[in-house]
Amino acid sequence: MTPLNATEPRHLAGLDLLRCLAILVVVVYHYPRPQGPEAYQAFANFGWTGVELFFVLSGFLIGSQLLEPVSRGETPSLRRFYLRRALRILPSFLVVLGLYLFVPAWTERPLVTPAWRFLTFTQNFGLRINGFSHAWSLCVEEHFYLVLPLTVLALRGRLRAPSLIAIAAAVMGGGMLLRGGLWLRYFSELGPADPGWRDFDMLLYYPTYARLDGLTCGVLLAALRVFRPQAWERWTRGARARGLTVVGLACLGGVLFINEEHFRYLPYVLLSFPLAALGFAALLMALAGPAASRVCARIPGVKTFAVLSFTIYLTHKAVQHGVRDALAPHGMDAFHVVTLLGGAVAVLLASLALHHGVERPALKWRERLERGLTSRKPQAQPSVP
């Protein structure tokens, strides 16, 4: 999950709303889901798509950062890129990882994954649910940060629309075939109650090879914005943007149907990830235009929650678990109004503390280091973080 700095230049305010939506559905997805209204159950079960939205946003933002220098005939600076990513993600991540490792009362589940798997970002392979298991998405992001810059450098000067589309189609099509093949190999003959389903997420949900759809769609959007700015402007304004909203919602409606009717079966394995990625990509374009951004910028709290989304993501499971444990002896279950409000306030306070105590100081340090790099070797500033 790539954090977004809402204060950086040419900020697209429409993306804030998408980031708020993503963190909302992720938090709901991770909350206990006892039997309740069918509409709530469907929404909560749909919450896994929040990570897919984060991946689309990440592909777009990081792709833009790397491709903009290429569009000017420059070579992206790997030193600067990795400096920015490291000081954006690692400080907050390492602080929360330290809490999981050294403060047993913090974790929402017993921590089974060894520390080296977190530190090497290999946790998402062979993963079963345990403490801090939601850090798997950061592993996917880190692998993306490793591969995309090297790919851009290798193809610099040879990037053309047909080749980009062919690469994207190969990545997404290959992912569908791989997921389908793994499902046919390991799950096609299992009954509904077979214990073999416990391996499903380990093989088909957490690994990087299964989750490239959103990142790929995001990079394609970045390429369109950078290399075809006039086409980008046309598609993010007026009737075309409204049409993209309809397309995006239709794709997500298809995911919702598949999620309810075919969860963990072959249609879900083949179609849910690419449909979610395409749907969110369409919504990103629809909300990236100036009119949509002006409207989104006026929604109270959207910018704040977008800035806090990364620290909320890191802390929400443990903090909410702590609130539920504290209130359960007083007869307040997970859906008691005091538990819900108390958990929301506690998560907000924890994320604010992490943001102001760790994230912002690291960003200030990053700015000083960047100025040092720029003074030694002039480097154009990318317009999107």
mmCIF file of C-alpha atoms in Angstrom:
data_model
loop_
_atom_site.group_PDB
_atom_site.id
_atom_site.type_symbol
_atom_site.label_atom_id
_atom_site.label_comp_id
_atom_site.label_asym_id
_atom_site.label_seq_id
_atom_site.Cartn_x
_atom_site.Cartn_y
_atom_site.Cartn_z
ATOM 1 C CA MET A 1 0.000 0.000 0.000
ATOM 2 C CA THR A 2 1.730 3.207 -1.143
ATOM 3 C CA PRO A 3 1.172 6.136 1.181
ATOM 4 C CA LEU A 4 0.001 9.356 -0.432
ATOM 5 C CA ASN A 5 1.282 12.771 0.602
ATOM 6 C CA ALA A 6 -1.568 15.184 0.032
ATOM 7 C CA THR A 7 0.736 18.221 0.175
ATOM 8 C CA GLU A 8 2.965 17.339 -2.772
ATOM 9 C CA PRO A 9 2.691 19.274 -6.061
ATOM 10 C CA ARG A 10 -0.146 18.842 -8.527
ATOM 11 C CA HIS A 11 -2.001 16.704 -6.066
ATOM 12 C CA LEU A 12 -5.084 15.000 -7.510
ATOM 13 C CA ALA A 13 -7.726 15.502 -4.842
ATOM 14 C CA GLY A 14 -10.056 12.979 -6.450
ATOM 15 C CA LEU A 15 -7.639 10.240 -5.457
ATOM 16 C CA ASP A 16 -8.132 11.139 -1.794
ATOM 17 C CA LEU A 17 -11.722 9.938 -1.969
ATOM 18 C CA LEU A 18 -10.637 6.629 -3.461
ATOM 19 C CA ARG A 19 -8.006 6.197 -0.768
ATOM 20 C CA CYS A 20 -10.623 6.879 1.925
ATOM 21 C CA LEU A 21 -12.923 4.316 0.305
ATOM 22 C CA ALA A 22 -10.098 1.787 0.193
ATOM 23 C CA ILE A 23 -9.171 2.104 3.868
ATOM 24 C CA LEU A 24 -12.842 2.066 4.901
ATOM 25 C CA VAL A 25 -13.624 -1.218 3.184
ATOM 26 C CA VAL A 26 -10.355 -2.775 4.388
ATOM 27 C CA VAL A 27 -11.182 -1.893 8.011
ATOM 28 C CA VAL A 28 -14.708 -3.279 7.620
ATOM 29 C CA TYR A 29 -13.333 -6.439 6.015
ATOM 30 C CA HIS A 30 -10.996 -7.067 8.951
ATOM 31 C CA TYR A 31 -13.705 -6.476 11.558
ATOM 32 C CA PRO A 32 -15.518 -9.558 12.962
ATOM 33 C CA ARG A 33 -18.494 -10.511 10.825
ATOM 34 C CA PRO A 34 -21.073 -12.433 12.848
ATOM 35 C CA GLN A 35 -24.409 -13.267 11.285
ATOM 36 C CA GLY A 36 -26.280 -10.102 10.470
ATOM 37 C CA PRO A 37 -28.115 -8.261 7.679
ATOM 38 C CA GLU A 38 -27.324 -9.709 4.261
ATOM 39 C CA ALA A 39 -26.469 -6.278 2.836
ATOM 40 C CA TYR A 40 -23.825 -5.712 5.527
ATOM 41 C CA GLN A 41 -22.418 -9.204 5.063
ATOM 42 C CA ALA A 42 -22.116 -8.648 1.315
ATOM 43 C CA PHE A 43 -20.371 -5.294 1.829
ATOM 44 C CA ALA A 44 -18.023 -6.722 4.448
ATOM 45 C CA ASN A 45 -17.161 -9.741 2.268
ATOM 46 C CA PHE A 46 -16.452 -7.295 -0.573
ATOM 47 C CA GLY A 47 -13.886 -5.500 1.597
ATOM 48 C CA TRP A 48 -10.900 -7.430 0.218
ATOM 49 C CA THR A 49 -11.199 -5.220 -2.876
ATOM 50 C CA GLY A 50 -9.896 -2.284 -0.836
ATOM 51 C CA VAL A 51 -6.383 -3.658 -1.211
ATOM 52 C CA GLU A 52 -6.941 -3.965 -4.967
ATOM 53 C CA LEU A 53 -7.868 -0.274 -5.019
ATOM 54 C CA PHE A 54 -4.673 0.536 -3.125
ATOM 55 C CA PHE A 55 -2.736 -1.415 -5.751
ATOM 56 C CA VAL A 56 -4.363 0.551 -8.603
ATOM 57 C CA LEU A 57 -3.507 3.821 -6.850
ATOM 58 C CA SER A 58 0.043 2.644 -6.223
ATOM 59 C CA GLY A 59 0.561 1.597 -9.829
ATOM 60 C CA PHE A 60 -0.693 4.976 -11.005
ATOM 61 C CA LEU A 61 1.303 7.102 -8.562
ATOM 62 C CA ILE A 62 4.580 5.190 -8.735
ATOM 63 C CA GLY A 63 4.245 4.656 -12.463
ATOM 64 C CA SER A 64 3.804 8.407 -12.942
ATOM 65 C CA GLN A 65 6.854 9.142 -10.814
ATOM 66 C CA LEU A 66 9.045 6.847 -12.901
ATOM 67 C CA LEU A 67 7.613 7.593 -16.333
ATOM 68 C CA GLU A 68 7.574 11.376 -16.165
ATOM 69 C CA PRO A 69 11.380 11.687 -16.381
ATOM 70 C CA VAL A 70 11.338 9.256 -19.316
ATOM 71 C CA SER A 71 8.792 11.446 -21.119
ATOM 72 C CA ARG A 72 11.267 14.354 -20.796
ATOM 73 C CA GLY A 73 14.140 12.294 -22.160
ATOM 74 C CA GLU A 74 15.704 11.865 -18.702
ATOM 75 C CA THR A 75 16.774 8.796 -16.768
ATOM 76 C CA PRO A 76 14.839 8.142 -13.544
ATOM 77 C CA SER A 77 17.101 8.292 -10.502
ATOM 78 C CA LEU A 78 16.994 4.948 -8.708
ATOM 79 C CA ARG A 79 18.793 6.467 -5.718
ATOM 80 C CA ARG A 80 16.142 9.126 -5.330
ATOM 81 C CA PHE A 81 13.296 6.699 -5.961
ATOM 82 C CA TYR A 82 14.408 4.221 -3.310
ATOM 83 C CA LEU A 83 15.220 6.999 -0.858
ATOM 84 C CA ARG A 84 11.670 8.307 -1.200
ATOM 85 C CA ARG A 85 10.062 4.882 -0.888
ATOM 86 C CA ALA A 86 12.216 3.795 2.044
ATOM 87 C CA LEU A 87 11.588 6.898 4.140
ATOM 88 C CA ARG A 88 7.902 6.867 3.230
ATOM 89 C CA ILE A 89 7.181 3.293 4.276
ATOM 90 C CA LEU A 90 9.893 1.821 6.473
ATOM 91 C CA PRO A 91 9.822 4.084 9.570
ATOM 92 C CA SER A 92 6.137 3.537 10.383
ATOM 93 C CA PHE A 93 6.263 -0.099 9.310
ATOM 94 C CA LEU A 94 9.273 -0.862 11.508
ATOM 95 C CA VAL A 95 7.726 0.846 14.540
ATOM 96 C CA VAL A 96 4.523 -1.208 14.214
ATOM 97 C CA LEU A 97 6.520 -4.372 13.534
ATOM 98 C CA GLY A 98 8.442 -3.677 16.741
ATOM 99 C CA LEU A 99 5.164 -3.488 18.652
ATOM 100 C CA TYR A 100 4.120 -6.855 17.243
ATOM 101 C CA LEU A 101 7.478 -8.430 18.056
ATOM 102 C CA PHE A 102 8.139 -7.001 21.523
ATOM 103 C CA VAL A 103 4.728 -6.077 22.979
ATOM 104 C CA PRO A 104 2.639 -9.282 23.095
ATOM 105 C CA ALA A 105 -0.430 -7.404 24.333
ATOM 106 C CA TRP A 106 -0.441 -5.387 21.097
ATOM 107 C CA THR A 107 -1.078 -8.189 18.604
ATOM 108 C CA GLU A 108 -4.581 -9.229 17.529
ATOM 109 C CA ARG A 109 -3.423 -12.846 17.041
ATOM 110 C CA PRO A 110 -0.362 -14.804 18.156
ATOM 111 C CA LEU A 111 2.592 -13.811 15.997
ATOM 112 C CA VAL A 112 3.840 -16.914 14.163
ATOM 113 C CA THR A 113 5.656 -15.443 11.159
ATOM 114 C CA PRO A 114 9.364 -14.976 11.990
ATOM 115 C CA ALA A 115 10.765 -11.452 12.013
ATOM 116 C CA TRP A 116 13.080 -12.069 9.055
ATOM 117 C CA ARG A 117 10.080 -12.720 6.800
ATOM 118 C CA PHE A 118 8.757 -9.235 7.580
ATOM 119 C CA LEU A 119 12.159 -7.602 7.218
ATOM 120 C CA THR A 120 12.828 -9.247 3.842
ATOM 121 C CA PHE A 121 9.251 -8.688 2.622
ATOM 122 C CA THR A 122 8.756 -12.370 1.875
ATOM 123 C CA GLN A 123 5.943 -12.797 4.395
ATOM 124 C CA ASN A 124 3.261 -13.060 1.697
ATOM 125 C CA PHE A 125 4.585 -16.421 0.442
ATOM 126 C CA GLY A 126 3.339 -19.407 2.419
ATOM 127 C CA LEU A 127 1.320 -17.092 4.666
ATOM 128 C CA ARG A 128 -1.407 -18.245 7.018
ATOM 129 C CA ILE A 129 -3.392 -15.790 9.113
ATOM 130 C CA ASN A 130 -1.576 -14.720 12.290
ATOM 131 C CA GLY A 131 -0.422 -11.503 13.908
ATOM 132 C CA PHE A 132 0.305 -8.625 11.488
ATOM 133 C CA SER A 133 -0.652 -10.811 8.563
ATOM 134 C CA HIS A 134 -2.149 -7.801 6.780
ATOM 135 C CA ALA A 135 1.416 -6.616 6.107
ATOM 136 C CA TRP A 136 1.365 -9.040 3.161
ATOM 137 C CA SER A 137 0.255 -6.211 0.869
ATOM 138 C CA LEU A 138 3.431 -4.290 1.679
ATOM 139 C CA CYS A 139 5.404 -7.275 0.408
ATOM 140 C CA VAL A 140 3.601 -7.035 -2.928
ATOM 141 C CA GLU A 141 4.335 -3.297 -3.011
ATOM 142 C CA GLU A 142 8.029 -3.803 -2.290
ATOM 143 C CA HIS A 143 8.332 -6.381 -5.064
ATOM 144 C CA PHE A 144 6.632 -3.875 -7.366
ATOM 145 C CA TYR A 145 9.124 -1.172 -6.324
ATOM 146 C CA LEU A 146 11.966 -3.514 -7.235
ATOM 147 C CA VAL A 147 10.686 -4.658 -10.612
ATOM 148 C CA LEU A 148 9.029 -1.570 -12.118
ATOM 149 C CA PRO A 149 12.027 0.816 -12.002
ATOM 150 C CA LEU A 150 14.281 -1.812 -13.550
ATOM 151 C CA THR A 151 11.674 -2.501 -16.230
ATOM 152 C CA VAL A 152 11.336 1.209 -17.034
ATOM 153 C CA LEU A 153 15.115 1.585 -17.298
ATOM 154 C CA ALA A 154 15.383 -1.491 -19.519
ATOM 155 C CA LEU A 155 12.634 -0.252 -21.858
ATOM 156 C CA ARG A 156 13.527 3.441 -21.752
ATOM 157 C CA GLY A 157 13.518 4.811 -25.276
ATOM 158 C CA ARG A 158 11.543 1.809 -26.520
ATOM 159 C CA LEU A 159 8.293 2.451 -24.661
ATOM 160 C CA ARG A 160 5.459 2.482 -27.178
ATOM 161 C CA ALA A 161 1.723 2.163 -26.664
ATOM 162 C CA PRO A 162 1.390 -1.233 -28.399
ATOM 163 C CA SER A 163 4.254 -2.743 -26.387
ATOM 164 C CA LEU A 164 2.889 -1.375 -23.115
ATOM 165 C CA ILE A 165 -0.549 -2.781 -23.833
ATOM 166 C CA ALA A 166 0.962 -6.120 -24.840
ATOM 167 C CA ILE A 167 3.009 -6.309 -21.624
ATOM 168 C CA ALA A 168 -0.020 -5.408 -19.510
ATOM 169 C CA ALA A 169 -2.189 -7.975 -21.288
ATOM 170 C CA ALA A 170 0.516 -10.611 -20.807
ATOM 171 C CA VAL A 171 0.828 -9.856 -17.081
ATOM 172 C CA MET A 172 -2.916 -9.907 -16.442
ATOM 173 C CA GLY A 173 -3.614 -12.838 -18.754
ATOM 174 C CA GLY A 174 -0.699 -14.777 -17.312
ATOM 175 C CA GLY A 175 -1.990 -14.117 -13.809
ATOM 176 C CA MET A 176 -5.417 -15.454 -14.747
ATOM 177 C CA LEU A 177 -3.915 -18.584 -16.279
ATOM 178 C CA LEU A 178 -1.629 -19.172 -13.308
ATOM 179 C CA ARG A 179 -4.423 -18.743 -10.770
ATOM 180 C CA GLY A 180 -6.702 -20.953 -12.819
ATOM 181 C CA GLY A 181 -4.050 -23.648 -13.153
ATOM 182 C CA LEU A 182 -3.325 -23.631 -9.430
ATOM 183 C CA TRP A 183 -7.037 -23.825 -8.636
ATOM 184 C CA LEU A 184 -7.539 -26.777 -10.990
ATOM 185 C CA ARG A 185 -4.490 -28.500 -9.517
ATOM 186 C CA TYR A 186 -5.265 -28.066 -5.826
ATOM 187 C CA PHE A 187 -8.935 -27.153 -5.332
ATOM 188 C CA SER A 188 -11.123 -28.388 -8.182
ATOM 189 C CA GLU A 189 -11.967 -31.684 -6.453
ATOM 190 C CA LEU A 190 -12.485 -30.354 -2.922
ATOM 191 C CA GLY A 191 -15.878 -30.388 -1.249
ATOM 192 C CA PRO A 192 -17.247 -27.291 0.548
ATOM 193 C CA ALA A 193 -16.082 -28.479 3.986
ATOM 194 C CA ASP A 194 -12.759 -29.975 2.909
ATOM 195 C CA PRO A 195 -9.830 -28.757 5.049
ATOM 196 C CA GLY A 196 -7.781 -28.307 1.891
ATOM 197 C CA TRP A 197 -9.465 -24.923 1.397
ATOM 198 C CA ARG A 198 -7.223 -23.596 4.170
ATOM 199 C CA ASP A 199 -4.465 -23.366 1.539
ATOM 200 C CA PHE A 200 -6.517 -21.193 -0.816
ATOM 201 C CA ASP A 201 -5.372 -17.777 0.395
ATOM 202 C CA MET A 202 -1.810 -19.005 0.803
ATOM 203 C CA LEU A 203 -1.642 -19.986 -2.884
ATOM 204 C CA LEU A 204 -4.100 -17.663 -4.621
ATOM 205 C CA TYR A 205 -4.597 -14.510 -2.570
ATOM 206 C CA TYR A 206 -1.417 -13.390 -0.783
ATOM 207 C CA PRO A 207 1.437 -14.190 -3.231
ATOM 208 C CA THR A 208 2.680 -11.434 -5.502
ATOM 209 C CA TYR A 209 2.107 -13.507 -8.632
ATOM 210 C CA ALA A 210 -1.629 -13.548 -7.876
ATOM 211 C CA ARG A 211 -2.019 -9.809 -7.235
ATOM 212 C CA LEU A 212 -0.520 -7.937 -10.182
ATOM 213 C CA ASP A 213 -3.788 -6.873 -11.838
ATOM 214 C CA GLY A 214 -4.325 -3.633 -9.924
ATOM 215 C CA LEU A 215 -0.693 -2.546 -10.147
ATOM 216 C CA THR A 216 -0.669 -3.238 -13.882
ATOM 217 C CA CYS A 217 -3.835 -1.224 -14.517
ATOM 218 C CA GLY A 218 -2.441 1.635 -12.468
ATOM 219 C CA VAL A 219 0.808 1.738 -14.452
ATOM 220 C CA LEU A 220 -1.173 1.755 -17.714
ATOM 221 C CA LEU A 221 -3.128 4.778 -16.492
ATOM 222 C CA ALA A 222 0.141 6.479 -15.555
ATOM 223 C CA ALA A 223 1.520 5.830 -19.033
ATOM 224 C CA LEU A 224 -1.608 7.288 -20.601
ATOM 225 C CA ARG A 225 -1.406 10.411 -18.418
ATOM 226 C CA VAL A 226 2.328 10.907 -19.061
ATOM 227 C CA PHE A 227 2.651 10.011 -22.752
ATOM 228 C CA ARG A 228 -0.840 10.926 -24.015
ATOM 229 C CA PRO A 229 -1.821 13.943 -21.900
ATOM 230 C CA GLN A 230 -4.405 15.167 -24.393
ATOM 231 C CA ALA A 231 -6.176 11.807 -24.397
ATOM 232 C CA TRP A 232 -5.984 11.764 -20.598
ATOM 233 C CA GLU A 233 -7.617 15.196 -20.458
ATOM 234 C CA ARG A 234 -10.416 14.109 -22.787
ATOM 235 C CA TRP A 235 -11.216 10.982 -20.788
ATOM 236 C CA THR A 236 -11.175 12.649 -17.384
ATOM 237 C CA ARG A 237 -13.683 15.365 -18.244
ATOM 238 C CA GLY A 238 -17.379 15.665 -18.995
ATOM 239 C CA ALA A 239 -19.439 12.847 -20.451
ATOM 240 C CA ARG A 240 -16.485 10.490 -20.853
ATOM 241 C CA ALA A 241 -15.678 10.723 -17.145
ATOM 242 C CA ARG A 242 -19.313 10.012 -16.292
ATOM 243 C CA GLY A 243 -19.250 7.050 -18.641
ATOM 244 C CA LEU A 244 -16.129 5.734 -16.931
ATOM 245 C CA THR A 245 -17.951 5.969 -13.609
ATOM 246 C CA VAL A 246 -20.720 3.755 -14.998
ATOM 247 C CA VAL A 247 -18.173 1.288 -16.388
ATOM 248 C CA GLY A 248 -16.299 1.189 -13.095
ATOM 249 C CA LEU A 249 -19.424 0.587 -11.035
ATOM 250 C CA ALA A 250 -20.569 -2.106 -13.483
ATOM 251 C CA CYS A 251 -17.237 -3.934 -13.112
ATOM 252 C CA LEU A 252 -17.431 -3.709 -9.332
ATOM 253 C CA GLY A 253 -21.022 -4.938 -9.451
ATOM 254 C CA GLY A 254 -19.744 -7.965 -11.348
ATOM 255 C CA VAL A 255 -17.122 -8.537 -8.659
ATOM 256 C CA LEU A 256 -19.791 -8.285 -5.954
ATOM 257 C CA PHE A 257 -21.893 -10.910 -7.736
ATOM 258 C CA ILE A 258 -18.951 -13.254 -8.262
ATOM 259 C CA ASN A 259 -17.869 -12.721 -4.673
ATOM 260 C CA GLU A 260 -21.267 -13.788 -3.353
ATOM 261 C CA GLU A 261 -22.066 -16.593 -5.787
ATOM 262 C CA HIS A 262 -18.673 -18.113 -6.676
ATOM 263 C CA PHE A 263 -16.337 -17.201 -3.816
ATOM 264 C CA ARG A 264 -13.118 -19.240 -4.069
ATOM 265 C CA TYR A 265 -14.347 -21.139 -7.102
ATOM 266 C CA LEU A 266 -13.006 -20.892 -10.638
ATOM 267 C CA PRO A 267 -14.964 -17.779 -11.798
ATOM 268 C CA TYR A 268 -13.746 -15.939 -8.697
ATOM 269 C CA VAL A 269 -10.154 -17.038 -9.263
ATOM 270 C CA LEU A 270 -10.168 -16.014 -12.917
ATOM 271 C CA LEU A 271 -12.286 -12.856 -12.951
ATOM 272 C CA SER A 272 -12.545 -11.154 -9.563
ATOM 273 C CA PHE A 273 -9.067 -9.589 -9.444
ATOM 274 C CA PRO A 274 -8.952 -8.251 -13.042
ATOM 275 C CA LEU A 275 -12.557 -7.017 -12.860
ATOM 276 C CA ALA A 276 -11.874 -5.198 -9.591
ATOM 277 C CA ALA A 277 -8.702 -3.690 -11.042
ATOM 278 C CA LEU A 278 -10.461 -2.502 -14.207
ATOM 279 C CA GLY A 279 -13.379 -1.124 -12.217
ATOM 280 C CA PHE A 280 -11.173 0.873 -9.879
ATOM 281 C CA ALA A 281 -9.004 2.043 -12.787
ATOM 282 C CA ALA A 282 -12.122 3.434 -14.471
ATOM 283 C CA LEU A 283 -13.164 5.191 -11.260
ATOM 284 C CA LEU A 284 -9.658 6.619 -10.841
ATOM 285 C CA MET A 285 -9.840 8.197 -14.282
ATOM 286 C CA ALA A 286 -13.328 9.517 -13.584
ATOM 287 C CA LEU A 287 -12.182 11.164 -10.346
ATOM 288 C CA ALA A 288 -8.828 12.434 -11.633
ATOM 289 C CA GLY A 289 -10.300 15.271 -13.641
ATOM 290 C CA PRO A 290 -10.306 18.875 -12.391
ATOM 291 C CA ALA A 291 -14.060 19.070 -11.811
ATOM 292 C CA ALA A 292 -14.170 15.860 -9.769
ATOM 293 C CA SER A 293 -11.070 16.891 -7.827
ATOM 294 C CA ARG A 294 -12.609 20.250 -6.927
ATOM 295 C CA VAL A 295 -15.695 18.505 -5.564
ATOM 296 C CA CYS A 296 -13.655 15.915 -3.650
ATOM 297 C CA ALA A 297 -11.403 18.597 -2.172
ATOM 298 C CA ARG A 298 -14.446 20.195 -0.517
ATOM 299 C CA ILE A 299 -15.579 17.027 1.283
ATOM 300 C CA PRO A 300 -14.708 17.457 4.980
ATOM 301 C CA GLY A 301 -12.146 15.025 6.336
ATOM 302 C CA VAL A 302 -11.257 13.368 3.039
ATOM 303 C CA LYS A 303 -7.750 14.821 2.801
ATOM 304 C CA THR A 304 -7.011 14.007 6.446
ATOM 305 C CA PHE A 305 -8.104 10.396 6.176
ATOM 306 C CA ALA A 306 -6.232 9.992 2.888
ATOM 307 C CA VAL A 307 -3.025 11.186 4.559
ATOM 308 C CA LEU A 308 -3.630 8.866 7.531
ATOM 309 C CA SER A 309 -4.605 5.840 5.446
ATOM 310 C CA PHE A 310 -1.201 4.168 5.709
ATOM 311 C CA THR A 311 -0.944 4.499 9.486
ATOM 312 C CA ILE A 312 -4.578 3.412 9.844
ATOM 313 C CA TYR A 313 -3.796 0.355 7.747
ATOM 314 C CA LEU A 314 -0.832 -0.569 9.925
ATOM 315 C CA THR A 315 -2.575 -0.152 13.291
ATOM 316 C CA HIS A 316 -6.301 -0.815 12.865
ATOM 317 C CA LYS A 317 -6.413 -4.577 13.493
ATOM 318 C CA ALA A 318 -4.442 -4.540 16.723
ATOM 319 C CA VAL A 319 -6.098 -1.409 18.102
ATOM 320 C CA GLN A 320 -9.646 -2.549 17.392
ATOM 321 C CA HIS A 321 -8.866 -5.945 18.876
ATOM 322 C CA GLY A 322 -7.604 -4.260 22.025
ATOM 323 C CA VAL A 323 -10.772 -2.197 22.363
ATOM 324 C CA ARG A 324 -12.997 -5.249 21.884
ATOM 325 C CA ASP A 325 -11.032 -7.209 24.492
ATOM 326 C CA ALA A 326 -11.236 -4.345 26.956
ATOM 327 C CA LEU A 327 -15.007 -3.895 26.604
ATOM 328 C CA ALA A 328 -16.090 -7.534 26.279
ATOM 329 C CA PRO A 329 -16.073 -8.176 30.085
ATOM 330 C CA HIS A 330 -18.571 -5.317 30.413
ATOM 331 C CA GLY A 331 -21.105 -7.015 28.173
ATOM 332 C CA MET A 332 -20.273 -4.996 25.060
ATOM 333 C CA ASP A 333 -19.831 -7.180 21.996
ATOM 334 C CA ALA A 334 -18.102 -6.220 18.755
ATOM 335 C CA PHE A 335 -21.195 -4.434 17.424
ATOM 336 C CA HIS A 336 -22.136 -2.548 20.571
ATOM 337 C CA VAL A 337 -22.221 1.181 19.784
ATOM 338 C CA VAL A 338 -19.603 1.933 22.461
ATOM 339 C CA THR A 339 -17.273 -0.719 21.014
ATOM 340 C CA LEU A 340 -17.693 0.586 17.484
ATOM 341 C CA LEU A 341 -17.180 4.232 18.420
ATOM 342 C CA GLY A 342 -14.394 3.425 20.869
ATOM 343 C CA GLY A 343 -12.570 1.351 18.278
ATOM 344 C CA ALA A 344 -12.910 4.071 15.644
ATOM 345 C CA VAL A 345 -11.591 6.757 17.995
ATOM 346 C CA ALA A 346 -8.742 4.542 19.202
ATOM 347 C CA VAL A 347 -7.652 3.738 15.643
ATOM 348 C CA LEU A 348 -7.762 7.417 14.720
ATOM 349 C CA LEU A 349 -5.670 8.380 17.763
ATOM 350 C CA ALA A 350 -3.136 5.607 17.147
ATOM 351 C CA SER A 351 -2.780 6.533 13.483
ATOM 352 C CA LEU A 352 -2.396 10.229 14.353
ATOM 353 C CA ALA A 353 0.303 9.385 16.893
ATOM 354 C CA LEU A 354 2.181 7.255 14.357
ATOM 355 C CA HIS A 355 1.779 9.886 11.651
ATOM 356 C CA HIS A 356 2.968 12.835 13.732
ATOM 357 C CA GLY A 357 5.520 10.928 15.795
ATOM 358 C CA VAL A 358 7.157 8.858 13.058
ATOM 359 C CA GLU A 359 5.864 9.474 9.550
ATOM 360 C CA ARG A 360 6.125 13.266 9.382
ATOM 361 C CA PRO A 361 9.615 13.465 10.926
ATOM 362 C CA ALA A 362 10.790 10.836 8.431
ATOM 363 C CA LEU A 363 9.338 12.866 5.564
ATOM 364 C CA LYS A 364 11.123 15.987 6.765
ATOM 365 C CA TRP A 365 14.351 14.024 6.907
ATOM 366 C CA ARG A 366 13.617 12.773 3.391
ATOM 367 C CA GLU A 367 13.236 16.344 2.171
ATOM 368 C CA ARG A 368 16.643 17.302 3.586
ATOM 369 C CA LEU A 369 18.298 14.284 1.991
ATOM 370 C CA GLU A 370 16.604 15.017 -1.336
ATOM 371 C CA ARG A 371 17.869 18.583 -1.253
ATOM 372 C CA GLY A 372 21.353 17.195 -0.737
ATOM 373 C CA LEU A 373 20.998 14.905 -3.741
ATOM 374 C CA THR A 374 19.618 17.747 -5.854
ATOM 375 C CA SER A 375 22.454 20.098 -4.914
ATOM 376 C CA ARG A 376 25.012 17.504 -6.037
ATOM 377 C CA LYS A 377 23.204 16.544 -9.233
ATOM 378 C CA PRO A 378 20.209 18.560 -10.497
ATOM 379 C CA GLN A 379 17.173 16.355 -10.804
ATOM 380 C CA ALA A 380 13.727 17.233 -12.138
ATOM 381 C CA GLN A 381 10.912 16.816 -9.615
ATOM 382 C CA PRO A 382 8.160 14.340 -10.509
ATOM 383 C CA SER A 383 4.675 15.798 -10.312
ATOM 384 C CA VAL A 384 3.037 12.848 -8.597
ATOM 385 C CA PRO A 385 4.431 11.157 -5.454
#
